Amino acid sequence: MSGEMIGLVGMLVLLVLLVLRFPVALSMFAVGFVGIWVLRDLNSAMSLMASESFTLASSAELVVVPLFILMGNVASVTGMSASLYDAAYAIIGRLRGGLASATVLGCAGFAALSGSSVASALTMGKVSMSQMDRFNYDNRLSTGVVAAGGTLGILIPPSTGFVIYAILTQQSIGRLFLAGVLPGLLMLAMFIATISIMCWIWPHFGPKGPKTTMGEKAQKLISALPVLLVVILTIGGIYTGIFSPTEASAVGAGLVILIASLQGKLTFRRFWEAAKDSVVTTATVMLILIAAHMINPFLALTHIPALVGDFLAGLDVGPIAILALILLTYLVLGCFLEGFAMLVLTMPIYFPVIMQLGLDPIWFGVLVVLTLEMGLISPPVGVNVFIVKSVARDVPLARIFAGVTPFWFAMLATLILLVAFPQIVLILPDTMMQ
Amino acid sequence: MLGTLRKIADGLIGLSAFVGTLGLVFVTGVVLVDVIGRTFVSPLAGAQDYTQMGMVIIVFGGMALCDKLGGHVSVDIFERSFPPRFNHVLDVLAAILGAAIFVGIAYTVYDSSKLSQMLGLATNIVALPKWYFQWALSVMALITALGMILRAVELTLTGWDARAEKEIRE
Amino acid sequence: EELSFAHFAAPTHTLTGSVIEPLNEGVSADTDGELTVRAYPGGELGKGPLEQYVRVVQGVADIVWGLPGYTSSQFQKTMIAEMPGVIPDGEPGYPGIWAAMDEIKSEFPATKPLAVWTSEPNIFIMKDVEVRTPADLEGLKMRVAGSTSASMIEALGATPVQMPAGEIYNALQTGLIDGVVTGASAVTDFKLSEVANSYTVGAPLGRLTFYVVMNQSRYDGLSDEMKAAIDAHSGESLSQSAEEAWNRVAEETIAGLEADSSKTVITLSDEEAAAFGELTSPVTQATVDEIGGQAALEAMQAAYE
Ligand code: NA
Ligand code: NA
């Protein structure tokens, strides 16, 4: 059997395992391991099992995962998230789905602080989901919003996705960061429009709140000040160079712990429970990331990405058709693979094609990153959806996927707009950097 | 017999999670001390070294408890369309697959630790030996595997699923 | 037969043209295409540069590229070539390393070194600070990779800060660090020219080392003809090809920076450079003594006499 065939069989087996309810991480682990064994040898498969587990688990960058979860957990158990949502409810609760829109705004704010969509979905999930529950929001809307809103994390700078793309393709990181800003805001607007449409069709998704007076609004806002202070200090610290976005996770957690302790809301026991819960959620998330990195070498060894690239390069159609085909392959691959793994696997093949066609590499980078983000919320392997599931354990996965579907279409619409109007991407980098 | 085993397993799972939680508290402290130190006096030498190795303890420390609480995400879309007996068999198989993978992780990481010893691998600034943390990872992966094997046995013999018994939380 | 060559850089990286392609073309030509080398870039065969050596020993890849500096505990003697003042100014580093191969070979167990070389000399890559004397560094935050470079930065009066390479860009941009000490090629690799505006060339700050090694038992299992082909196209000649390419990139980078009116390039005079050398050379000697590397140091330096 050829490598390509083995690759296809592997993906099929993965699908079957997932349908048969085997845990996602274990399924990816098993397929990656056996695939490498078949394509290379048992020794390599075993060696990768050890090195990927240890490398991912000892990654200094990924420390944001446990630390942001800790921040979210402490904010939840001490009622800080509640005060934030009380304020949001008092201010825009009158609007149908207002809290969901506030959550997307929160996701965008968090995106300015974190370069990863996993961290965004995790933290916002911890902070917001139970709160939207409290105001009787449908859990399809609340989980869908967080899973989709989290993807803003790598469109709005700083962004790990753009850094990887820039290094793989020798493009400017600064230009890519600038290029991501308007598309990020456009997507934010599309998400809010989606929420409004959903709540207009199904009013029970985000029920209207009671009328509030200015006094009530002000009072709620004041009690939310400590949380807002944490957010401002954390974002401010990053942009003034006091700490890095990675370290911001510890600073955020530390500030939340400090403020809650000063307010007398955090006992040691509560803190310990919150920390233990963070460790458990970290295990879920990290095992998925480790397993995704077992699939990556497997797919590299099948040479499927190279085959697809050669095929596309040989096609005799217009540049936009090829671009569409490339983005389509990302959508399909994105159903199975983790986003960054896909970038590394495919960029060496696609990028020369794009340059040959004379397409703008910065524009292409934004389109690719956006498409990868769609993969994060598309079944069967939607990492962001799994992340949200790991925080909202009681909500069936089918409901989360259902809730996220309208947002997937909103992202598709954004993508089409960006293809049709490259200016949206290019105007900022072109005017602000030669 | 099963009851005793369960008690031992739960004790180990709890201990592993305890160590993982300690790791999280430690790493939070390390990063904070480093940031504050860098701003005012001098940064903590080897902060990144401690963070990296602390992460290993955090990530694998919580693994067993995560599994016991049913925290590993699976695609539950078709659960209701399967007959109960079939679901039961799938649960047993998933536990066996998980145990096999975690035994595999424990074994291969332990095997790799011998190479680390031979090469003398340690972190760059404060030279924390890599193999200590590989051993810790191995032990924690074994505890995870133990929990999964026990669940497979319990599911087969008594039909009882440890994951149903959620911890009481505040 | 195909040898897999795993690395973690982009396919367009200098490594491809200066090491992988010559090696592949050389061995394929000598064996009539019986033996080829295929690259797996970007960490396709496993994430992260730290495990490269383990990967080749365990056979995940047949050949790997790596930096001793990422796992410095393993390569203490090899990394003597990185230290300030060891390789004479303006000389290539690979002859020194290969001359000391008997002394350092024990740091490459279970593999056959195909190429070991040094980068261009390290320079100061700074944001908003012009460095002409050690006093200019007083109290600044500088990114370091290992313990020797940390001691060197401390000796110069600055504060060493540890961070992953991928975060340097952001850290320079926000002012979290004031600068980095590394080779000029990193300016291209990590796009630092977008955020750093002042560069100081000529101070004795050492260099980086690199290795390309092959799994020993994989090599032993090849036919005599194939072994001969590999021998003919590796070793000092391959190291030279790599080092020259690295230097070329560095020269182009510095020329580009000099041509750019928004960047300052400061080239130190011998006297100015000596002021830095007085502070950095003791670090070299102290480290060599600490690791018992006197014999390796002498073997390296003998190559230039
Ligand atoms: Na971001
Ligand atoms: Na997906």
Coordinates of N, CA and C and ligand atoms in Angstrom, one line a residue, chain A residues 110-116 152-159, ligand 1:
Chain A
F110 N -9.6 39.7 25.1 CA -8.7 38.7 25.6 C -7.7 38.4 24.5
A111 N -8.2 38.4 23.2 CA -7.3 38.1 22.1 C -6.2 39.1 22.0
A112 N -6.4 40.4 22.4 CA -5.4 41.4 22.4 C -4.3 41.0 23.4
L113 N -4.5 40.1 24.3 CA -3.7 39.8 25.4 C -3.0 38.4 25.1
S114 N -3.6 37.6 24.4 CA -3.1 36.2 24.2 C -2.9 35.9 22.8
G115 N -1.9 35.1 22.4 CA -1.7 34.8 21.0 C -2.3 33.5 20.6
S116 N -3.1 32.9 21.5 CA -3.5 31.6 21.2 C -5.0 31.5 21.3
L152 N -10.7 34.5 17.7 CA -10.2 35.8 17.5 C -8.8 35.9 18.0
G153 N -8.5 35.0 19.0 CA -7.2 35.1 19.6 C -6.0 35.1 18.7
I154 N -6.1 34.5 17.5 CA -4.9 34.5 16.6 C -5.1 35.4 15.4
L155 N -6.3 36.0 15.3 CA -6.4 37.0 14.2 C -6.0 38.4 14.7
I156 N -6.4 38.7 16.0 CA -6.0 40.0 16.6 C -4.7 39.8 17.2
P157 N -3.7 40.7 16.9 CA -2.3 40.6 17.5 C -2.3 40.8 19.0
P158 N -1.3 40.2 19.7 CA -0.3 39.3 19.2 C -0.8 37.9 18.8
S159 N -0.2 37.3 17.9 CA -0.8 36.0 17.4 C 0.3 35.0 17.1
Ligands
NA1 NA -4.1 37.6 20.0

